[in-house]
Short mmCIF file of C-alpha atoms in Angstrom, two decimals:
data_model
loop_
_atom_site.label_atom_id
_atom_site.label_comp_id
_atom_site.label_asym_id
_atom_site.label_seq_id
_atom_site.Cartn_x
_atom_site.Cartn_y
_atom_site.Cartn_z
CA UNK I 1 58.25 110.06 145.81
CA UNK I 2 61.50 108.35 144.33
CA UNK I 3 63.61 106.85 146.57
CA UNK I 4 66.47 109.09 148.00
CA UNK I 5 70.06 108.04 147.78
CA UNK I 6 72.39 109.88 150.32
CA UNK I 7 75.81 109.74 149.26
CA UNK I 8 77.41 112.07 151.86
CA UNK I 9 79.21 109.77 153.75
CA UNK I 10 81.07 108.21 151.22
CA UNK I 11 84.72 108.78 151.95
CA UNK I 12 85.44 109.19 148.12
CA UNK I 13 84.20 109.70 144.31
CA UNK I 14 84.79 105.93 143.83
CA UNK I 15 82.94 105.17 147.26
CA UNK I 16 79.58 107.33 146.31
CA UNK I 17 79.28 105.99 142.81
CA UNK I 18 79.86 102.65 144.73
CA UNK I 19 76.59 103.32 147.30
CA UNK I 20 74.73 105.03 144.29
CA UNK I 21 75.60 101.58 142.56
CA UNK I 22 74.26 98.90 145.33
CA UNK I 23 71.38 101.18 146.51
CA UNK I 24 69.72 101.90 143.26
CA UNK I 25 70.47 98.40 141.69
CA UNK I 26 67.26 97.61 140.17
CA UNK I 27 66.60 101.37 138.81
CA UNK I 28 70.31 101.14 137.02
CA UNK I 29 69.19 97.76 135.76
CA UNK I 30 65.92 99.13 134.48
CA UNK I 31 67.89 102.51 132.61
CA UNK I 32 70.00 99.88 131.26
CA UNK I 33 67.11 97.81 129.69
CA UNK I 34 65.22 101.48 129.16
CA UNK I 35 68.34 102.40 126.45
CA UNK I 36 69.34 99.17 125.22
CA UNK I 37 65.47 99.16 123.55
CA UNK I 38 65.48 102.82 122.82
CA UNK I 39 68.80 102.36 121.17
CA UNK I 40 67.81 99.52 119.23
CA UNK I 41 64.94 101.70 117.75
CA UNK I 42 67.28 104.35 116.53
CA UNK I 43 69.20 101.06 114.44
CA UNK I 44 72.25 100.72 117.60
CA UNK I 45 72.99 97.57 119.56
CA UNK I 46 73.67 97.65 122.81
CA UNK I 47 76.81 96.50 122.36
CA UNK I 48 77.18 99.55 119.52
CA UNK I 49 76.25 101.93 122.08
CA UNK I 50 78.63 100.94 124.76
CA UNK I 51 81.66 100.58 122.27
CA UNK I 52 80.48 104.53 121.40
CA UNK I 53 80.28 105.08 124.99
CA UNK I 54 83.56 104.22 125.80
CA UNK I 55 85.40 106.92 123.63
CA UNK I 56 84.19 109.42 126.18
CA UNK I 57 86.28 107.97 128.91
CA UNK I 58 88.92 109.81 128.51
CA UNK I 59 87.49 113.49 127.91
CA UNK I 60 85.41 112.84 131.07
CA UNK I 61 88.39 111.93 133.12
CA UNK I 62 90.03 115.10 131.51
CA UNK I 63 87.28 117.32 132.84
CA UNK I 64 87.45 115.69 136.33
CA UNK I 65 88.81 111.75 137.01
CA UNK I 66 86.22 112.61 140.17
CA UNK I 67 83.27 112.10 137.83
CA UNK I 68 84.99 108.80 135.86
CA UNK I 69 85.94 107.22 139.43
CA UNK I 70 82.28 107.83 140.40
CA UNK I 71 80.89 106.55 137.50
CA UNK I 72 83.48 103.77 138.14
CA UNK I 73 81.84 102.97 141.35
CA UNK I 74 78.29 103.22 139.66
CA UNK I 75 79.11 100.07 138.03
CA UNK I 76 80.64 98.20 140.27
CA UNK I 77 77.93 98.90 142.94
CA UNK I 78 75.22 97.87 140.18
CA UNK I 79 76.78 95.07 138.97
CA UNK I 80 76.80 96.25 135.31
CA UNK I 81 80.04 96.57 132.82
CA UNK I 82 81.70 100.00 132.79
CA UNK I 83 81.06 100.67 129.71
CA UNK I 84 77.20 100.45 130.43
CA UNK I 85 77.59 102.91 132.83
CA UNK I 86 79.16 105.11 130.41
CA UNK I 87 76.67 104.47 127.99
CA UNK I 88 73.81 105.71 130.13
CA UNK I 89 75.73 108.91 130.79
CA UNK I 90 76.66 109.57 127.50
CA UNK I 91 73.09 108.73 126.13
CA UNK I 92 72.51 112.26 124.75
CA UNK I 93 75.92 111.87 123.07
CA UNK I 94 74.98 108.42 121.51
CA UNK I 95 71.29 109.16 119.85
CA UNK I 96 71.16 110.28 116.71
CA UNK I 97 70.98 114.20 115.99
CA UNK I 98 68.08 113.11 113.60
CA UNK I 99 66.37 111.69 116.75
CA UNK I 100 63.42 114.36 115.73
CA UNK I 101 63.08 114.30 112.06
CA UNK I 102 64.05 110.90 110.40
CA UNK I 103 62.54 107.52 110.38
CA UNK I 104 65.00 104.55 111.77
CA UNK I 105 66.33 102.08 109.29
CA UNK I 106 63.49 99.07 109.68
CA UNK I 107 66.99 96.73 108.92
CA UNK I 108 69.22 98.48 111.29
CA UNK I 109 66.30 98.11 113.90
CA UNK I 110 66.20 94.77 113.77
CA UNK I 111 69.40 93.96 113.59
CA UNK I 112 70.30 95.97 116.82
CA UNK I 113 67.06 93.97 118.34
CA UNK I 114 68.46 90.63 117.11
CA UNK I 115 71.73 91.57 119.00
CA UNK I 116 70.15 92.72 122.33
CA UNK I 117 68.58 89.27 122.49
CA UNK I 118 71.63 87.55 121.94
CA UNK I 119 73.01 89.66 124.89
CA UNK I 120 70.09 88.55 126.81
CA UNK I 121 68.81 91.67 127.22
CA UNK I 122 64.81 91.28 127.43
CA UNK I 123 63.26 93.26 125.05
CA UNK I 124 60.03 95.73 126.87
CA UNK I 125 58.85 96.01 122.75
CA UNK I 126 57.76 93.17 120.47
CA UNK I 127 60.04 91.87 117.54
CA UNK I 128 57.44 90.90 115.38
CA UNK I 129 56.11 94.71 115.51
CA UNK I 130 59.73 96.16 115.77
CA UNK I 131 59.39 98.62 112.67
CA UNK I 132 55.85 100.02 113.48
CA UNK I 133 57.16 100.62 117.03
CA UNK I 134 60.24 102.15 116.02
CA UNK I 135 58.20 104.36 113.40
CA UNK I 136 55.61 105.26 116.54
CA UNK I 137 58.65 105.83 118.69
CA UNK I 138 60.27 108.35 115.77
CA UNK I 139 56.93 109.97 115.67
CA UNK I 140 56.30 110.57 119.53
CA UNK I 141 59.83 112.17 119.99
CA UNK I 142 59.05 114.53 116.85
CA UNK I 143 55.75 115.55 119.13
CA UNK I 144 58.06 117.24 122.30
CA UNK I 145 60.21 117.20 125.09
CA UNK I 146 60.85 119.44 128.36
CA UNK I 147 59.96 122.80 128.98
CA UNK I 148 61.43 125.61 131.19
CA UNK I 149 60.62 128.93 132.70
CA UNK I 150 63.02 130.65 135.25
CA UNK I 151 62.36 134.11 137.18
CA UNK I 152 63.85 136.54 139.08
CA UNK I 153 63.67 139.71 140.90
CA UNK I 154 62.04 141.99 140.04
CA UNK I 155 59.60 139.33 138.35
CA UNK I 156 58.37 136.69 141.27
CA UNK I 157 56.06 138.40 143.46
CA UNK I 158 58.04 137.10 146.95
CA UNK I 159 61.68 138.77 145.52
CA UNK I 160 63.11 135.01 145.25
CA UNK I 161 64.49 133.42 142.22
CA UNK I 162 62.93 130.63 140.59
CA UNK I 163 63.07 127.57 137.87
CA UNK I 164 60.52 125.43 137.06
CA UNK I 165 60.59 122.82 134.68
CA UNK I 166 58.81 119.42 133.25
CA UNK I 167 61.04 116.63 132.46
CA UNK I 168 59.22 115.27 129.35
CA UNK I 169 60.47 111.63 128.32
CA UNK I 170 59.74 107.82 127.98
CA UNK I 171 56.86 107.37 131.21
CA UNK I 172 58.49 103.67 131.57
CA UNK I 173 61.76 105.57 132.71
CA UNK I 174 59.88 106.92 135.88
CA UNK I 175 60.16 103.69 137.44
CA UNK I 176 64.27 104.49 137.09
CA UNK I 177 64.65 107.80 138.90
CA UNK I 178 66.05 108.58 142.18
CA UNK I 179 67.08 111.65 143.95
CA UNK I 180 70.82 111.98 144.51
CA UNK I 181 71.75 113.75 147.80
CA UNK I 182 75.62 114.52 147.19
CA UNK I 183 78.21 116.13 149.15
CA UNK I 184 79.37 119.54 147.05
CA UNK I 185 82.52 121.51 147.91
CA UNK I 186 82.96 123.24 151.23
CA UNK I 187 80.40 120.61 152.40
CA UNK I 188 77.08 122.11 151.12
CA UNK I 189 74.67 119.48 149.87
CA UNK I 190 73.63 118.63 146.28
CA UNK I 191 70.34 117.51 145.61
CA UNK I 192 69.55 115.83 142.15
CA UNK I 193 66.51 114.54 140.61
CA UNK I 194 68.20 111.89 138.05
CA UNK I 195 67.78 108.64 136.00
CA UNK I 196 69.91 105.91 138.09
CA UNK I 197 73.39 105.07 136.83
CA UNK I 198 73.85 108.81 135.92
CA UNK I 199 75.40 111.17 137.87
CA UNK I 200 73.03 114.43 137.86
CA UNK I 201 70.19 115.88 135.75
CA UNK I 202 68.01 118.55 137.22
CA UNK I 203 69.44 119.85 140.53
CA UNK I 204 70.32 122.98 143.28
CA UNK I 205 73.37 123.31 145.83
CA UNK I 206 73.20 124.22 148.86
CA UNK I 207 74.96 127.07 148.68
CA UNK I 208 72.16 128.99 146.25
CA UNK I 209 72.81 127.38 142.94
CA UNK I 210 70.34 125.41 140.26
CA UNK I 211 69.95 124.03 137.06
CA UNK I 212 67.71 121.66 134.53
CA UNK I 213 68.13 120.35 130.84
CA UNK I 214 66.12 120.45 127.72
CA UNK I 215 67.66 118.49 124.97
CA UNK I 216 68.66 120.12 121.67
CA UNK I 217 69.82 118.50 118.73
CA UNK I 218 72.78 119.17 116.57
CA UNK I 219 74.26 118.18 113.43
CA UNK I 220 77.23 117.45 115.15
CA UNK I 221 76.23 115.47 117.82
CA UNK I 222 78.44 112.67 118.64
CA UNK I 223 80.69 113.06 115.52
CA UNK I 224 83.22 112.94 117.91
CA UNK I 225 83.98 112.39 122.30
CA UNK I 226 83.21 115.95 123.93
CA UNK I 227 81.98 116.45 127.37
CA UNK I 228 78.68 114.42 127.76
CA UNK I 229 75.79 116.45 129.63
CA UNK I 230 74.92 114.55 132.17
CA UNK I 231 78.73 114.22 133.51
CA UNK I 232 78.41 118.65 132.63
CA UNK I 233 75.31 118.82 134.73
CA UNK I 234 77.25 117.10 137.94
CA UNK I 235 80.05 119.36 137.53
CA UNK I 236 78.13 122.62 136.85
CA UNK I 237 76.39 121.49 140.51
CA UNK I 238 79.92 121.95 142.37
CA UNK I 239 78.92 125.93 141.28
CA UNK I 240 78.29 128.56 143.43
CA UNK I 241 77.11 131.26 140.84
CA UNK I 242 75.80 131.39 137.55
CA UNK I 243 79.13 133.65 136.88
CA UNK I 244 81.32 130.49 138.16
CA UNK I 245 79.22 128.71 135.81
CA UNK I 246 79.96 130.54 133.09
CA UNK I 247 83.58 129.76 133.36
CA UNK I 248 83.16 126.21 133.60
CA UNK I 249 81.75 126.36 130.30
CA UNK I 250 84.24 127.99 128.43
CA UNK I 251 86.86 125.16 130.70
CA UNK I 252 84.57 122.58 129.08
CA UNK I 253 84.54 123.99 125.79
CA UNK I 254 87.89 123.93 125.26
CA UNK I 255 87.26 119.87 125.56
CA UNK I 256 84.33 120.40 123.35
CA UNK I 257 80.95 119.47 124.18
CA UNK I 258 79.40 115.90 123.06
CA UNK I 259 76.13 116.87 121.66
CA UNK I 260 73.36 119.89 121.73
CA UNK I 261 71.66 120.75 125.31
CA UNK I 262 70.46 123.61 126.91
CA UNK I 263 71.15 123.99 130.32
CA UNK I 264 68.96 126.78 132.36
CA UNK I 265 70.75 127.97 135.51
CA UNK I 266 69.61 129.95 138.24
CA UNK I 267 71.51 131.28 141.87
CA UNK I 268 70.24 133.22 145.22
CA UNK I 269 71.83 136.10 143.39
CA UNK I 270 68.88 137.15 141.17
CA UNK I 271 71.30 135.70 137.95
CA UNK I 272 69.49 133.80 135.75
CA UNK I 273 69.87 132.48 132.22
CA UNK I 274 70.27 129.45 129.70
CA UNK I 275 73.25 128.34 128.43
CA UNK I 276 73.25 126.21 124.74
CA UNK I 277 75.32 123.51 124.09
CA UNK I 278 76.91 122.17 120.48
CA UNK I 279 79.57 120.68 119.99
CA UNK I 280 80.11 123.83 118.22
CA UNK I 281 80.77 125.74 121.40
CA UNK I 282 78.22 128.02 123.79
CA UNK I 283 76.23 130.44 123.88
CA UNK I 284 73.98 132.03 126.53
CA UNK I 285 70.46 133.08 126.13
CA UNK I 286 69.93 135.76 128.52
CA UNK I 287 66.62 137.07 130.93
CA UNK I 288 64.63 139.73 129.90
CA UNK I 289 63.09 141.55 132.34
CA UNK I 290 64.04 138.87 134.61
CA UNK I 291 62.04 135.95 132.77
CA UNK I 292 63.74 133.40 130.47
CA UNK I 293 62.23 130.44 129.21
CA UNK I 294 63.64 127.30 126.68
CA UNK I 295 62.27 124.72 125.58
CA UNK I 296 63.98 122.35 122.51
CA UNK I 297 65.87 124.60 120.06
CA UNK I 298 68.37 126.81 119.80
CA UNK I 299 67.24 130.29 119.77
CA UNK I 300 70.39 132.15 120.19
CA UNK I 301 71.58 133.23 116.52
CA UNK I 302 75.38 132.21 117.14
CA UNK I 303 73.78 128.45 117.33
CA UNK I 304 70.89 128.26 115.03
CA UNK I 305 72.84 127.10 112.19
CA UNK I 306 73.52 124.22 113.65
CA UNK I 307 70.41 123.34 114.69
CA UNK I 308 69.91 119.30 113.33
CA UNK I 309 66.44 119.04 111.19
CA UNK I 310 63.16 119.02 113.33
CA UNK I 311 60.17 117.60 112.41
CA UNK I 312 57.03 120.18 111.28
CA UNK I 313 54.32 118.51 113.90
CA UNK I 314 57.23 119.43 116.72
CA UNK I 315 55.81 121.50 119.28
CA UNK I 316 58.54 123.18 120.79
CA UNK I 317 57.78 126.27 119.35
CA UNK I 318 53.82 126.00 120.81
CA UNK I 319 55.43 125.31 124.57
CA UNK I 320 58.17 128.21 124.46
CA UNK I 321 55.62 130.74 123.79
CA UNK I 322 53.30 128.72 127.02
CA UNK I 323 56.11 129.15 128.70
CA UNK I 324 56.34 132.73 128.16
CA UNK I 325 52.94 133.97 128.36
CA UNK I 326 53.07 132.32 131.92
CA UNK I 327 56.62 134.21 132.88
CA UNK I 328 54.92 137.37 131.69
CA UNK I 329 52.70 137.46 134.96
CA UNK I 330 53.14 140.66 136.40
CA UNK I 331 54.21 139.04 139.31
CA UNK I 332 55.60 135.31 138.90
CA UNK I 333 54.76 133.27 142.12
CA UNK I 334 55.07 129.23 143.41
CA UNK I 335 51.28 129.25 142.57
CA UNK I 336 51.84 130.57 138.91
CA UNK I 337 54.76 128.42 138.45
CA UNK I 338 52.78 125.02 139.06
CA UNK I 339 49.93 126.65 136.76
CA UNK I 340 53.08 126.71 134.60
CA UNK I 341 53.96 122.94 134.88
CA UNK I 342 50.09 121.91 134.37
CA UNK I 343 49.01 123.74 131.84
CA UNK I 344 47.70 121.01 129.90
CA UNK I 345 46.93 123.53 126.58
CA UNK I 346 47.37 121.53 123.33
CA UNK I 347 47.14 118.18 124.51
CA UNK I 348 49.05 115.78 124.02
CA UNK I 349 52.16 118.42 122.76
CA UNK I 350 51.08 120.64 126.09
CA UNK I 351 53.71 121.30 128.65
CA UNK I 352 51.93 119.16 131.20
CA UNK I 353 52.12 115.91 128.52
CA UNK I 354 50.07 113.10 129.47
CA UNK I 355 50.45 109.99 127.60
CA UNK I 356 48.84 108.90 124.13
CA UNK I 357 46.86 105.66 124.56
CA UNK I 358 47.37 105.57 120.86
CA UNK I 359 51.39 104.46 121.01
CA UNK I 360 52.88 101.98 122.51
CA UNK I 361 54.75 101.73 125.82
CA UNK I 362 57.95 102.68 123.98
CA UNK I 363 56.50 105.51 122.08
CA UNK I 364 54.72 107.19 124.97
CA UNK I 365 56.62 110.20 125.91
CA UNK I 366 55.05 111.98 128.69
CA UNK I 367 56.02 114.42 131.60
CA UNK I 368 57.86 112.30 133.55
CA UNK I 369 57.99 114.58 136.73
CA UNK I 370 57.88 118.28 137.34
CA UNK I 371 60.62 120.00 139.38
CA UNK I 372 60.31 123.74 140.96
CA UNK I 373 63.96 125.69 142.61
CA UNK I 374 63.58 128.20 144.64
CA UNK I 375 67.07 128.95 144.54
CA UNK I 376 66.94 132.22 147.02
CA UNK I 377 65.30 129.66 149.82
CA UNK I 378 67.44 126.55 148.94
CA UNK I 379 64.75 124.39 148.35
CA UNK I 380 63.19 122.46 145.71
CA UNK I 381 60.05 120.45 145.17
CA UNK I 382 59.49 117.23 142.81
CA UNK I 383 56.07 116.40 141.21
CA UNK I 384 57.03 112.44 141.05
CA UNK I 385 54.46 111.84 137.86
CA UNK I 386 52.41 113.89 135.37
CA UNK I 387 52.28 117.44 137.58
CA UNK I 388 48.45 117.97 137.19
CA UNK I 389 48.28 114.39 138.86
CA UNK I 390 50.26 114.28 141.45
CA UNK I 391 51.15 116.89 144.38
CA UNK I 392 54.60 118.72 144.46
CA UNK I 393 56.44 117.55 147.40
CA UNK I 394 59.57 119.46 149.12
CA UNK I 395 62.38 116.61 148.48
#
C-alpha cells in the first residue's frame, strides 16, 4: 500500500503542508521530476511551468489562504521552491488543452529538455530520442484516462452508496502517491489517495462525503488563473453533502475555474452525481435511476461546445458505455464494482489499463490504482497497482 501521511495533529494549514512536506520528501521530489519531463514533452520548461504556476497564487488564496499556507508548508517541508509546489497543483491548469489531439513541437521539446538539464533536473527520457518519445507520449494520452461509475439506492444491492473509480495515468507516478489522512471541519477525518506535493485527488470525509476526478479538456484551459482542481478537490472534501457541494461550486465559479475536470461526488445521503468543470463555468450531470458514470468528456450539452479536440483512436467513449453496462446490474454490489475496475475489455484502452510494452516509460499510461467509497459505511478501499493485479485493501 502507499505510505500514509497523518496530518491531524498539525496545529495549522502551514504546519500540515509542513509534515506532508518532510514526510513524503522523496515522493514530492519524484512528482517534481514526473512533470518537469512530462512538461518538457508538451514543449514547457520547467522553469515555464512554474512561472505559469505562480499566477494561480492569488485566486487560490482567494478561495481559501488555508489551501496556499498549506501548500506553503508543502514546500518548505520538501525542500522544493514554492512555485514548484504550485506547479504540481496546478498541473491540470498548465498542460495543454490539446494534450489529446496534437503532436508537440519536436523544437519546443527540446528546447524545454535543454532547459531542464541546465536546471539539473535529470531527465527519466532520452534526449537523443526526445521527439519519438514525445510523439509516443502524445499518442498514449490520445488512447485514455480514468473511468467512473457511482451508485445509489435503490441501485446497490446492500442500500449503500457507492463510487468506484480507476485512476488511469503515467505507471512511473505510482511510485509518488501517498494517502493523506487530514483533519476536516468539526474534526471528522479526510482521507485522500493523492500524488505527493498536492493537496487532494480522490477522497471521502468522515462525515459521509466522497469524490474522484477524470480529466476533461477545454479550449480554454489555462488561458487565464481560475481555481486549479486539485486545490477544488481539497476544498470540496471540507463538504458534508453533495448539496453543500453544489454551492461551493457556484463560490468557485465566480473565481472561475482553471481548466476542464469532472468531478463525481457521492454522500451517505443516497445523492449522487458529476459535476463538469470549464473555465466556462459548471454543469452537473445527474444519476439516472441511481447510476451515473464519466469518463473523459463532457457530456452535458451546456459544456460540449467547449469541449478541446480529441483524438479519433480515444477511447473514452468505449469505457463510458463499460462503465454503464456494469452500473446497469440489477443490483450494483462491492463484488460488481471491482468486476467494474478489472474489466480488462479492449485492451490496452480497457478500464482496467495495463501497460503497452510497445512505449516507452514516459508514454505508458496505465491504471495507476483503483479506489472504491462506500460513502454510507465511511470507508474506502485502494487497489495500490493495476486492480486485476493487486488486492483492494481498506486504507
Amino acid at each position: 500500500m502507499f505510505p500514509t501521511l497523518d496530518l491531524r495533529a498539525a496545529a495549522t494549514d502551514h504546519a500540515r503542508g509542513l509534515i506532508h512536506g518532510q514526510g513524503a520528501r522523496a515522493q514530492v521530489a519524484h512528482s517534481v521530476s514526473t512533470y518537469a519531463r512530462m512538461f518538457a514533452g508538451c514543449g514547457i520548461s520547467w522553469t515555464q511551468a512554474c512561472e505559469r504556476a505562480q499566477a494561480y497564487a492569488e485566486v487560490i488564496a482567494a478561495l481559501s489562504p488555508r489551501w496556499l499556507a498549506e501548500i506553503q508548508g508543502i514546500a518548505e517541508g520538501s525542500g522544493q521552491p514554492l512555485a514548484a509546489i504550485l506547479a504540481l497543483n496546478c498541473r491540470t491548469e498548465i498542460l495543454p488543452p490539446g494534450l489529446y489531439a496534437e503532436a508537440p513541437d519536436p523544437a519546443l521539446v527540446h528546447a524545454a529538455l535543454t532547459a531542464n538539464t541546465a536546471l539539473g533536473l535529470s531527465d527519466w527520457g532520452s534526449d537523443a530520442q526526445a521527439e519519438a518519445l514525445s510523439a509516443a507520449a502524445t499518442r498514449a494520452h490520445e488512447e485514455g484516462e480514468c473511468t467512473t461509475l457511482c451508485v445509489a439506492p435503490p441501485a446497490t444491492a446492500d442500500g449503500h452508496t457507492w463510487l468506484a473509480q480507476n485512476w488511469d495515468w503515467l505507471g512511473r507516478q505510482r511510485a509518488a502517491l501517498v494517502l493523506l489522512k487530514t483533519p476536516g471541519p468539526e474534526g471528522h477525518t479526510i482521507t485522500t489517495l493523492t500524488e505527493a506535493g498536492m493537496l487532494a485527488k480522490i477522497g471521502l470525509h468522515e462525515a459521509g462525503f466522497g469524490l474522484g476526478l477524470n480529466i476533461l479538456r477545454s479550449v480554454d484551459d489555462g488561458a487565464r488563473p481560475g481555481v486549479p482542481v486539485h486545490v477544488l478537490l481539497r476544498h470540496l472534501l471540507d463538504c458534508n453533502s453533495l448539496a453543500q457541494a453544489r454551492s461551493e461550486l457556484d463560490r468557485a465559479a465566480r473565481l472561475g475555474f482553471g481548466a476542464g475536470s469532472n468531478i463525481a461526488c457521492v454522500d451517505a445521503r443516497g445523492d449522487i452525481a458529476c459535476f463538469e468543470l470549464a473555465p466556462a463555468g459548471w454543469a452537473e450531470w445527474p444519476a439516472v435511476r441511481g447510476r451515473v458514470s464519466h469518463s473523459n468528456h463532457y457530456l452535458s450539452p451546456a459544456l460540449q461546445a467547449v469541449q478541446a479536440p480529441m483524438a479519433v483512436a480515444l477511447s473514452t467513449q468505449s469505457r463510458l458505455e463499460t462503465s454503464c453496462r456494469h452500473g446497469e446490474a440489477a443490483q450494483v454490489d462491492r463484488a460488481g464494482l471491482e468486476a467494474f475496475l478489472r474489466d480488462t475489455s479492449g485492451g490496452y484502452l480497457a478500464v482496467c489499463r495495463h501497460p503497452d510494452p510497445a512505449l516507452p516509460p514516459e508514454a505508458c499510461v496505465e491504471s495507476v490504482a483503483g479506489v472504491m467509497i462506500d460513502a454510507t459505511a465511511r470507508q474506502m478501499w485502494v487497489a495500490p497497482g493495476v486492480p486485476d493485479t493487486v488486492a483492494f485493501q481498506a486504507v
